[in-house]
PDB file of N, CA and C in Angstrom:
ATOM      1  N   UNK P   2       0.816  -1.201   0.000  1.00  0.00           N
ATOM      2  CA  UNK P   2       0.000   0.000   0.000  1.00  0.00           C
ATOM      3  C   UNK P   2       0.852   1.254   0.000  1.00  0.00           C
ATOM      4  N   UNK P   3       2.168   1.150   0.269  1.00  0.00           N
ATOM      5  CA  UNK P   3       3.188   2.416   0.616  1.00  0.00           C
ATOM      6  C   UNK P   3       2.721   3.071   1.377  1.00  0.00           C
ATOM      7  N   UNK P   4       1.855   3.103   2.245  1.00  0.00           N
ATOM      8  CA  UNK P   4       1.908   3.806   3.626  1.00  0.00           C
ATOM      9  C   UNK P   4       2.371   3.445   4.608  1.00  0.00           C
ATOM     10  N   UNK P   5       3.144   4.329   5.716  1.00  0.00           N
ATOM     11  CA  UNK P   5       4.080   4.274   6.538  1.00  0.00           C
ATOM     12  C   UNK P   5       3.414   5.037   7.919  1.00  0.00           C
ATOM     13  N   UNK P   6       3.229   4.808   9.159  1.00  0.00           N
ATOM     14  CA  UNK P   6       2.566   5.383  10.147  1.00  0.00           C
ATOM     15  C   UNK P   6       1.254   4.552  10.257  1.00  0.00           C
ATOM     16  N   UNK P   7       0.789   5.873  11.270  1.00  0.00           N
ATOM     17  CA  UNK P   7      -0.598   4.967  11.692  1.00  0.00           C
ATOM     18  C   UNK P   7      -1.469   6.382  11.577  1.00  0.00           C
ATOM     19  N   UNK P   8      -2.710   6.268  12.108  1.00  0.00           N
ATOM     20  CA  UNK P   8      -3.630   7.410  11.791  1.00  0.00           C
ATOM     21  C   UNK P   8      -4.905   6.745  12.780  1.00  0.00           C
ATOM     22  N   UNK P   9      -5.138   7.530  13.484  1.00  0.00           N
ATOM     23  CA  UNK P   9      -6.560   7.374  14.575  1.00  0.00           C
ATOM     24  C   UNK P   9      -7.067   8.559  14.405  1.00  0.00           C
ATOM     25  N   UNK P  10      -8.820   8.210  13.588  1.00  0.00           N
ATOM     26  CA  UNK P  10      -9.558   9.480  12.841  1.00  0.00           C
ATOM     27  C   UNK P  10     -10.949   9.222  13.516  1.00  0.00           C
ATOM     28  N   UNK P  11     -11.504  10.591  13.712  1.00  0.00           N
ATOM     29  CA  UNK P  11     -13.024  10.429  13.759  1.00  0.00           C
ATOM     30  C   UNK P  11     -13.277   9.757  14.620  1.00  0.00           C
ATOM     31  N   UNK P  12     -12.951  10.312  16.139  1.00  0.00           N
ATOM     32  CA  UNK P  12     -13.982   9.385  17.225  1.00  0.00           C
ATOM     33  C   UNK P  12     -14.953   9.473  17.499  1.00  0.00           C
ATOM     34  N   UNK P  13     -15.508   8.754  18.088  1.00  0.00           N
ATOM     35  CA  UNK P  13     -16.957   9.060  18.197  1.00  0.00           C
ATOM     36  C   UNK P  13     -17.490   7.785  19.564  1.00  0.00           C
ATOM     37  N   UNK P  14     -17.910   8.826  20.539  1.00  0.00           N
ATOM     38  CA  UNK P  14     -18.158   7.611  21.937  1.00  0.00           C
ATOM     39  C   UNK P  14     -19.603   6.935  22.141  1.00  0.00           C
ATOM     40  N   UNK P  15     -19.629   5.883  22.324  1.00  0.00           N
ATOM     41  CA  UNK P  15     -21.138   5.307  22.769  1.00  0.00           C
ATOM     42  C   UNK P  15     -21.449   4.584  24.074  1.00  0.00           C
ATOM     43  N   UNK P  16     -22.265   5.054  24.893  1.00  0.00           N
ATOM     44  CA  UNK P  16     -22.723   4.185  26.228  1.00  0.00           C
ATOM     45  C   UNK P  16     -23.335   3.058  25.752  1.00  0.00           C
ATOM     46  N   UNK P  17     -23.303   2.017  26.250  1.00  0.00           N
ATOM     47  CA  UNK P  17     -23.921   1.040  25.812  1.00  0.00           C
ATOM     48  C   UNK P  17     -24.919   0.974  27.550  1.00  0.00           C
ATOM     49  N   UNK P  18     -26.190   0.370  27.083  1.00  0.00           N
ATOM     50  CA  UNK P  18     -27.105  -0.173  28.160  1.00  0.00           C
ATOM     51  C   UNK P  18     -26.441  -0.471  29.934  1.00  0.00           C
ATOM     52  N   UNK P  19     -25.193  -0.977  29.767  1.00  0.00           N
ATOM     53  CA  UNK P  19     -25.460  -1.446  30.805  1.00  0.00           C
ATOM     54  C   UNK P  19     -23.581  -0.496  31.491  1.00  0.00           C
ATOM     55  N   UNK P  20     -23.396   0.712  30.535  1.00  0.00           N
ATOM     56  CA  UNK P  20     -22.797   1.473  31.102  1.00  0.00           C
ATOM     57  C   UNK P  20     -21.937   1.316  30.361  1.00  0.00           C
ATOM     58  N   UNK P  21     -21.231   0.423  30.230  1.00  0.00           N
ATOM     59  CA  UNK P  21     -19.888   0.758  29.224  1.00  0.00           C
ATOM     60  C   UNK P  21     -19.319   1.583  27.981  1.00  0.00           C
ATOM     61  N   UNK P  22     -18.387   2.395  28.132  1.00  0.00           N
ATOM     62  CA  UNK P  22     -18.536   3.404  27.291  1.00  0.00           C
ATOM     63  C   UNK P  22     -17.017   2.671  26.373  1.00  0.00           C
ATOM     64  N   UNK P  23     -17.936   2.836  25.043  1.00  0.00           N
ATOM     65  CA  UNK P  23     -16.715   2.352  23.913  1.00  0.00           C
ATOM     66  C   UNK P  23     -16.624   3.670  23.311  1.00  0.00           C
ATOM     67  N   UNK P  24     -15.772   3.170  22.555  1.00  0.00           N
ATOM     68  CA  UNK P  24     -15.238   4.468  21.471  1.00  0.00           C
ATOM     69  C   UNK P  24     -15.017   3.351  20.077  1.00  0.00           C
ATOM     70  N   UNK P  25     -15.877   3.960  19.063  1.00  0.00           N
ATOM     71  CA  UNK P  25     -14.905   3.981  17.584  1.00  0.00           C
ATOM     72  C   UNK P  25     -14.407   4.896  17.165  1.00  0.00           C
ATOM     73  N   UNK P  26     -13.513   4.484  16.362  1.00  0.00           N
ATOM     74  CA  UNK P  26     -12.491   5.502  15.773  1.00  0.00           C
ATOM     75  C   UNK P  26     -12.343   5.038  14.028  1.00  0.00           C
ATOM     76  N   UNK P  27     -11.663   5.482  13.417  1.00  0.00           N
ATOM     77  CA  UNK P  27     -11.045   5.220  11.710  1.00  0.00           C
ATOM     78  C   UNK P  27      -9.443   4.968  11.714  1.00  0.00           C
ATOM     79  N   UNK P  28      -8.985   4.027  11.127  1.00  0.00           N
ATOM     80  CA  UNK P  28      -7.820   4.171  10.345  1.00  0.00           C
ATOM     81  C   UNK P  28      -7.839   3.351   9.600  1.00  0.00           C
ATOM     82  N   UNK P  29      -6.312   3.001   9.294  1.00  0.00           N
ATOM     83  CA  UNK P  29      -6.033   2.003   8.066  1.00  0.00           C
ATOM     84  C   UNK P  29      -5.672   0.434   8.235  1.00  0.00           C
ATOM     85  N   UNK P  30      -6.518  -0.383   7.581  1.00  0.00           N
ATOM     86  CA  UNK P  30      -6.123  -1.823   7.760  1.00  0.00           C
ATOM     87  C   UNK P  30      -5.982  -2.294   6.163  1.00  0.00           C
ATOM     88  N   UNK P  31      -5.396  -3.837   6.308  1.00  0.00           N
ATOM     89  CA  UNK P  31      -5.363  -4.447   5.519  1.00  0.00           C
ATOM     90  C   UNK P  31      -6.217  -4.330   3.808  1.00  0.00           C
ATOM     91  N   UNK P  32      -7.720  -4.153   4.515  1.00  0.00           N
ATOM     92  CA  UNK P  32      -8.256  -4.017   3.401  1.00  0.00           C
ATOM     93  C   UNK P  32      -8.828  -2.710   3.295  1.00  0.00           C
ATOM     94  N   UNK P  33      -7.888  -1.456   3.410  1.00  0.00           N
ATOM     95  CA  UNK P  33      -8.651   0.004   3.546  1.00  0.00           C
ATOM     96  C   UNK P  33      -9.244   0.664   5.005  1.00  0.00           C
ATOM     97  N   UNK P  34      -9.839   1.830   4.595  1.00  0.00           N
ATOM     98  CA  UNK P  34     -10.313   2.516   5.674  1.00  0.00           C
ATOM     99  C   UNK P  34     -11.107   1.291   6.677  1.00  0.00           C
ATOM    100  N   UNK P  35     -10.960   1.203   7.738  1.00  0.00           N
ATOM    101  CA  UNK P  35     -11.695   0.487   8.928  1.00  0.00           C
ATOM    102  C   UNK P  35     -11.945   1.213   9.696  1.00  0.00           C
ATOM    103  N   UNK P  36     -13.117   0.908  10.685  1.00  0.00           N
ATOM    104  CA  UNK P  36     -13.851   0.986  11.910  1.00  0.00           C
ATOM    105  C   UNK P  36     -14.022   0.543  12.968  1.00  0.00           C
ATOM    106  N   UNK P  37     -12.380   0.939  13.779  1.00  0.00           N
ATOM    107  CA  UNK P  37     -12.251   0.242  15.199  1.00  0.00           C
ATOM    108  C   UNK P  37     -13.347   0.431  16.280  1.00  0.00           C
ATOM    109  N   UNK P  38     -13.446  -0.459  17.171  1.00  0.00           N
ATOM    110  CA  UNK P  38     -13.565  -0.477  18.632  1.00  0.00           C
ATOM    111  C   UNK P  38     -12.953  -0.711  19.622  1.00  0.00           C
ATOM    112  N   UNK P  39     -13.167   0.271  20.999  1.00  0.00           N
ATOM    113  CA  UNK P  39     -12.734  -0.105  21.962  1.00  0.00           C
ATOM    114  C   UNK P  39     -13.494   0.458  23.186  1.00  0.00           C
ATOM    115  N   UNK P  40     -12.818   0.265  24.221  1.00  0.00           N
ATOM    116  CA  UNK P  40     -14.137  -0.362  25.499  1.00  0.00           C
ATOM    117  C   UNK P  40     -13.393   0.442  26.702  1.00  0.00           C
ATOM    118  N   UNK P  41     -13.533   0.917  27.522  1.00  0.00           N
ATOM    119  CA  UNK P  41     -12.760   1.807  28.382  1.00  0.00           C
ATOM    120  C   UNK P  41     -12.913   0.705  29.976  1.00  0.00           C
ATOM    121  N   UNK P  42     -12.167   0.471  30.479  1.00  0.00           N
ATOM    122  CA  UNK P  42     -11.752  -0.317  31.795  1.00  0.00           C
ATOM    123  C   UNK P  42     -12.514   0.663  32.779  1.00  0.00           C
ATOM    124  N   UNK P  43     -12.643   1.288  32.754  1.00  0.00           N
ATOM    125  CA  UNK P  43     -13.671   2.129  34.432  1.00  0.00           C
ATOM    126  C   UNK P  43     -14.381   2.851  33.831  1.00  0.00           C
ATOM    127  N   UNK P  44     -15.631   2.733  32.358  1.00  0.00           N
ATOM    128  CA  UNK P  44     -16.177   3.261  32.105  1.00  0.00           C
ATOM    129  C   UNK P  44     -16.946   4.287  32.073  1.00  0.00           C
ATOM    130  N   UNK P  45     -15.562   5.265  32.029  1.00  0.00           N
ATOM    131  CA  UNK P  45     -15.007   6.632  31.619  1.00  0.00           C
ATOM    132  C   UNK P  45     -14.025   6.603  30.814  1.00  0.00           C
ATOM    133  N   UNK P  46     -13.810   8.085  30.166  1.00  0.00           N
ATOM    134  CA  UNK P  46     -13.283   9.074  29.289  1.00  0.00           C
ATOM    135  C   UNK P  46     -11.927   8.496  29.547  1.00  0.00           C
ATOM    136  N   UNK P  47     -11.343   8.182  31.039  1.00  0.00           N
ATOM    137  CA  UNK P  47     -10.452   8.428  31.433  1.00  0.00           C
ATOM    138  C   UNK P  47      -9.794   6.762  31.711  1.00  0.00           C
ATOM    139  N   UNK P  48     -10.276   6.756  31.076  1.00  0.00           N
ATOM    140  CA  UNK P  48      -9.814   4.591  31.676  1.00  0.00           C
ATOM    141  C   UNK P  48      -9.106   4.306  30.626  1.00  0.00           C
ATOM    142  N   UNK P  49      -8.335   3.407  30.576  1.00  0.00           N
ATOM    143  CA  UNK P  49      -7.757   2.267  29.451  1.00  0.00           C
ATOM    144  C   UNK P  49      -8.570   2.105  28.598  1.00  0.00           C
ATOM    145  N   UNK P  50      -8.460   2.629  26.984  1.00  0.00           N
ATOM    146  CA  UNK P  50      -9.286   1.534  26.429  1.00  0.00           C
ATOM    147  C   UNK P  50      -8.314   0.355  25.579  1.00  0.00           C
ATOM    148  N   UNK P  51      -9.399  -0.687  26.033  1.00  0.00           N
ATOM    149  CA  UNK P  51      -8.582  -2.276  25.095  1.00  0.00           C
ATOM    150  C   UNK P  51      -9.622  -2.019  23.995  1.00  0.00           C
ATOM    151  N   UNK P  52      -9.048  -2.743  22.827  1.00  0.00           N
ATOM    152  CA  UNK P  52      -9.484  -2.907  21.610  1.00  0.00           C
ATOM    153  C   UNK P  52     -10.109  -3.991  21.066  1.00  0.00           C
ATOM    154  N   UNK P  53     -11.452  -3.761  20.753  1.00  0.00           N
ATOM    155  CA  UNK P  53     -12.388  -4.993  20.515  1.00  0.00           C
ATOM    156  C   UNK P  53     -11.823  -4.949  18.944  1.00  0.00           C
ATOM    157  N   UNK P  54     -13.415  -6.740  18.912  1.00  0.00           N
ATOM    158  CA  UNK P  54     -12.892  -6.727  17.026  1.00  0.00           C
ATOM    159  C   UNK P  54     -13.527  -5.638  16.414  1.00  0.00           C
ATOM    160  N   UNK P  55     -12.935  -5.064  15.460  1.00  0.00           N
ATOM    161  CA  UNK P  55     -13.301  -3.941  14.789  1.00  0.00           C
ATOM    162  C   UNK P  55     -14.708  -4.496  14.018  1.00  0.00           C
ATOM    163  N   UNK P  56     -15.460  -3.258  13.951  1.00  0.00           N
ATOM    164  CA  UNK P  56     -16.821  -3.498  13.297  1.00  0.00           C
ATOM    165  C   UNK P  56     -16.363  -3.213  11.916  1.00  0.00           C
ATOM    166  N   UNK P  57     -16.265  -2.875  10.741  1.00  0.00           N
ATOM    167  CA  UNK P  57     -15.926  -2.784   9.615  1.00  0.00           C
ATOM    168  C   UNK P  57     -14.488  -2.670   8.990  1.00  0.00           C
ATOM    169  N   UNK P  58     -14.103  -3.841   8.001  1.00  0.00           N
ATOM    170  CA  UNK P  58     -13.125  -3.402   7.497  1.00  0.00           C
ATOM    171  C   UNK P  58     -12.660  -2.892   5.904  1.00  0.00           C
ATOM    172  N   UNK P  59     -13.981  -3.323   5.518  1.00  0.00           N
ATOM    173  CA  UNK P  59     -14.119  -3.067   3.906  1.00  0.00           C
ATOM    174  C   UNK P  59     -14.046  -1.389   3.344  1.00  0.00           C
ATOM    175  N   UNK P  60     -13.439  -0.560   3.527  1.00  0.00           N
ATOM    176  CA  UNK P  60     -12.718   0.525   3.381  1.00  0.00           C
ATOM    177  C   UNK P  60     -14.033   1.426   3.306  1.00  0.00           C
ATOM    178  N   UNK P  61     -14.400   1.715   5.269  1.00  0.00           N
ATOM    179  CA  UNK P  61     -15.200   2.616   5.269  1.00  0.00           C
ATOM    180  C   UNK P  61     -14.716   3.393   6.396  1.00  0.00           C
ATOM    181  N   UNK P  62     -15.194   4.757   7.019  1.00  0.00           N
ATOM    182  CA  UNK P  62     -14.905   4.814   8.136  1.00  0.00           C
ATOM    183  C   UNK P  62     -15.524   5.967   8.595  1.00  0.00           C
ATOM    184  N   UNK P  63     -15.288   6.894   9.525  1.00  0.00           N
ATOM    185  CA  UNK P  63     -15.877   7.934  10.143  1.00  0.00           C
ATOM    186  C   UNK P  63     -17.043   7.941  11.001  1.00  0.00           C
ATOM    187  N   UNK P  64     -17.470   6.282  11.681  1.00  0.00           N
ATOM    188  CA  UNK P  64     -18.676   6.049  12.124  1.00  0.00           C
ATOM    189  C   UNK P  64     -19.501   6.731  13.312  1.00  0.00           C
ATOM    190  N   UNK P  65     -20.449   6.571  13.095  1.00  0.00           N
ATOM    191  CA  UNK P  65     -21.569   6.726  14.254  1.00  0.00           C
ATOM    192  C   UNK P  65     -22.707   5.616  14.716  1.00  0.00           C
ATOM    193  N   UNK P  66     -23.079   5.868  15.993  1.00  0.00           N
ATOM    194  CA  UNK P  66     -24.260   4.904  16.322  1.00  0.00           C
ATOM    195  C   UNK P  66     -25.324   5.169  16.782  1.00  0.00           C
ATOM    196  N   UNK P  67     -26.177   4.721  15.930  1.00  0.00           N
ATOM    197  CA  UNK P  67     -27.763   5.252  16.601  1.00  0.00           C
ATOM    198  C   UNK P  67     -28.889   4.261  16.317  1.00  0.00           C
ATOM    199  N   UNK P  68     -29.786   4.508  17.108  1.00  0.00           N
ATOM    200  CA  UNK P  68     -30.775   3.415  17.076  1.00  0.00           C
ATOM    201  C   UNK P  68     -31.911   3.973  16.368  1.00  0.00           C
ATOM    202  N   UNK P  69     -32.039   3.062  15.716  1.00  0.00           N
ATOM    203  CA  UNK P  69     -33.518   2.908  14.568  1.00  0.00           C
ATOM    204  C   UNK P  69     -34.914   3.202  14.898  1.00  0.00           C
ATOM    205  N   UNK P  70     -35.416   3.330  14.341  1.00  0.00           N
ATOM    206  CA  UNK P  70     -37.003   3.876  14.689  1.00  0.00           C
ATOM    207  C   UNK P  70     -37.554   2.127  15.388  1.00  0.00           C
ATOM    208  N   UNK P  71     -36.536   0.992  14.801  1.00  0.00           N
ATOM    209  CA  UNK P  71     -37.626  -0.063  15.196  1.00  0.00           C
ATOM    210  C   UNK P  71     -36.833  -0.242  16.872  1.00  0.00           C
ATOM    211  N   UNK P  72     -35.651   0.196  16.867  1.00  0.00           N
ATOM    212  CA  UNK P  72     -34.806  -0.281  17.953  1.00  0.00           C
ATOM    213  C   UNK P  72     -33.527  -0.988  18.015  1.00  0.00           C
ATOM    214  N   UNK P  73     -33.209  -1.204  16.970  1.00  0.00           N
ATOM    215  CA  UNK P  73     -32.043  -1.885  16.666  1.00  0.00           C
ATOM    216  C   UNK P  73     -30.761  -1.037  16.663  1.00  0.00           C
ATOM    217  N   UNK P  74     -29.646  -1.351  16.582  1.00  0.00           N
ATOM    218  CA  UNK P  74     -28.677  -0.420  16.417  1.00  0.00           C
ATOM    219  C   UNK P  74     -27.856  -0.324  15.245  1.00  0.00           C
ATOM    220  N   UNK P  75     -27.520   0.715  14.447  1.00  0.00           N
ATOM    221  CA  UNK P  75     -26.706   0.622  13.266  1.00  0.00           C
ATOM    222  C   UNK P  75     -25.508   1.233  13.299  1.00  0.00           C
ATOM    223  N   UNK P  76     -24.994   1.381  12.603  1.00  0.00           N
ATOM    224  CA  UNK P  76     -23.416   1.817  12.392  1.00  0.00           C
ATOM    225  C   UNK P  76     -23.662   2.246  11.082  1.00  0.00           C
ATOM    226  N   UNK P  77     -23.485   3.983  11.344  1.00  0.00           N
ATOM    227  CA  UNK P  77     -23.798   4.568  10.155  1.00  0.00           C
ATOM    228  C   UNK P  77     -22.242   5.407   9.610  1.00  0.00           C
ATOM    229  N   UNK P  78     -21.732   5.026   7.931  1.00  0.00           N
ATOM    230  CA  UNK P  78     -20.130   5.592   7.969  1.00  0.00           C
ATOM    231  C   UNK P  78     -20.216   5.412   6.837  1.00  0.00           C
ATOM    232  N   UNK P  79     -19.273   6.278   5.787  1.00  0.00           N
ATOM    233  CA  UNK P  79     -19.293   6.544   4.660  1.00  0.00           C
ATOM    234  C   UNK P  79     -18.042   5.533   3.760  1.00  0.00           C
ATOM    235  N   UNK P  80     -18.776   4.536   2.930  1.00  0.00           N
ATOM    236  CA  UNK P  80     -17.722   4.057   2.104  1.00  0.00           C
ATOM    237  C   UNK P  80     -18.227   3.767   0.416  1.00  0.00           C
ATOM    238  N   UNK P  81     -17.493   3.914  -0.351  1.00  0.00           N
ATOM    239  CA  UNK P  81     -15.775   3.514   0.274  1.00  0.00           C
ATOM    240  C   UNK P  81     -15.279   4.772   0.084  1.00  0.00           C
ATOM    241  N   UNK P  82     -13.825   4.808   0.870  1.00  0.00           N
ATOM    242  CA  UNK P  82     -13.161   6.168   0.922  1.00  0.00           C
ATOM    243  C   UNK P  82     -12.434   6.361  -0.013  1.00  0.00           C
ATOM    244  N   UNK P  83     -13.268   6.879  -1.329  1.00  0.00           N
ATOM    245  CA  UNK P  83     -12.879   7.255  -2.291  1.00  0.00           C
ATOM    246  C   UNK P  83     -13.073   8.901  -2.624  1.00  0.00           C
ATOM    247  N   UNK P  84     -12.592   9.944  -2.947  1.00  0.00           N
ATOM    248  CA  UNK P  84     -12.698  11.106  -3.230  1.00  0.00           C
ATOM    249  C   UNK P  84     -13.984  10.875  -3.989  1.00  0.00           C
ATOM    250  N   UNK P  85     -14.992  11.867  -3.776  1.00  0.00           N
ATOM    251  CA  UNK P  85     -15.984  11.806  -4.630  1.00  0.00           C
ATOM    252  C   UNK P  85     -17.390  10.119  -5.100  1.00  0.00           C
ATOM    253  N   UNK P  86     -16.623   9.258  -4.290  1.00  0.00           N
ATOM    254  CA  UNK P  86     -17.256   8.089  -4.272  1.00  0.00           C
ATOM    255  C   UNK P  86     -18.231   7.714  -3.032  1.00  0.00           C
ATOM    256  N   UNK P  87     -17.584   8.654  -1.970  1.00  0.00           N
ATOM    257  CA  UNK P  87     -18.401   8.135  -0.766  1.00  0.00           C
ATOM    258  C   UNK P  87     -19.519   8.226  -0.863  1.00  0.00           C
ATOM    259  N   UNK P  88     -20.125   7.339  -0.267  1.00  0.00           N
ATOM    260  CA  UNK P  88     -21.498   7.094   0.366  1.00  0.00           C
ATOM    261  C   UNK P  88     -22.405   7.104   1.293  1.00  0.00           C
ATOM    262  N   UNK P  89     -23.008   6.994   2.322  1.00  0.00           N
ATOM    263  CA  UNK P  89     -23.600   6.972   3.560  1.00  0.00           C
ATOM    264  C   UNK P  89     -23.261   5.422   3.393  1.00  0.00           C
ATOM    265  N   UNK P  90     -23.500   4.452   4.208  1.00  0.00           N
ATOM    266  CA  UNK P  90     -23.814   3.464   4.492  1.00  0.00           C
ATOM    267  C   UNK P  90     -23.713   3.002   6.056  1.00  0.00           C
ATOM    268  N   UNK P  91     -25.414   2.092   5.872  1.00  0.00           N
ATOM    269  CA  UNK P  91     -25.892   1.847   7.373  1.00  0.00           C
ATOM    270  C   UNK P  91     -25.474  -0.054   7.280  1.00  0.00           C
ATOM    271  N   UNK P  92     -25.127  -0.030   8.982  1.00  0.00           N
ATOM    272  CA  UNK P  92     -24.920  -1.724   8.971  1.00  0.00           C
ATOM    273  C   UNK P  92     -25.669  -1.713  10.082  1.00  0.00           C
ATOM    274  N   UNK P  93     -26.158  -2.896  10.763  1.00  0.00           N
ATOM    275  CA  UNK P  93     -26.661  -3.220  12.065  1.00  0.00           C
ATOM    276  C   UNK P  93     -25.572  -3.891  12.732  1.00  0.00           C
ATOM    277  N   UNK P  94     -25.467  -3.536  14.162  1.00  0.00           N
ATOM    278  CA  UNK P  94     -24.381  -3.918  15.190  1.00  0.00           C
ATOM    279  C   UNK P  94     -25.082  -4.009  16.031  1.00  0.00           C
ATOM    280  N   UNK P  95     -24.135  -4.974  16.907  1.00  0.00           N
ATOM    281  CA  UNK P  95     -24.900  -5.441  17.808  1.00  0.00           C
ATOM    282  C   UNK P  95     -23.226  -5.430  19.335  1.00  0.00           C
ATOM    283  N   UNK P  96     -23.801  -4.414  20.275  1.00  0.00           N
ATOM    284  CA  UNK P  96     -22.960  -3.947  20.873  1.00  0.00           C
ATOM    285  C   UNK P  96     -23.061  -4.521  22.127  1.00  0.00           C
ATOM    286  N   UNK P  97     -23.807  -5.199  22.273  1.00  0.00           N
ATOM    287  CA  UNK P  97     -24.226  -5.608  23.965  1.00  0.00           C
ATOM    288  C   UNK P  97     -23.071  -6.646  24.073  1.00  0.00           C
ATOM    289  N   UNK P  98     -22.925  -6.964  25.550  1.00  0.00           N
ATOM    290  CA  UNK P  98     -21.921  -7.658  26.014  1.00  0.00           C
ATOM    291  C   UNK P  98     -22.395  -9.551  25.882  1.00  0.00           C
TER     292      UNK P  98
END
């Protein structure tokens, strides 16, 4: 790919139900822009976060999370990260422990 470094883009924090506060973020993997997670140890701002499996890796990124009119939860982020190509695109996630 000839890129060299790393890059942590676009966070964006979510409480989940039963308190835990994750964070996704954007950078670069294997197959393009991805959509990490991670989970904070004393669920706060201020804790460790460890790194879950990432929710998307098919070269999207910049995500958000919000719940649906029916209740479900999606993961809403623009791919692919192409100049002029992006898109909206919604996935359903499922964040509970």
């Amino acid at each position: 790919s000839g890129r060299t470094g790393y890059v942590t883009d676009g966070p964006f924090l979510w409480r989940r139900d039963d308190g835990a506060l994750l964070c996704l973020w954007s950078g670069f993997s294997e197959k393009g822009y991805a959509q990490g997670l991670a989970i904070s140890d004393n669920r706060n701002i201020d804790g460790h976060f460890t790194q879950l499996e990432p929710l998307f890796l098919e070269d999207g990124g910049h995500g958000m999370i919000f719940r649906a009119l029916d209740g479900r939860l999606d993961l809403a982020l623009h791919s692919p990260n192409t100049h002029l190509l992006e898109r909206p695109r919604f996935t359903p996630v499922q964040l509970d422990p």
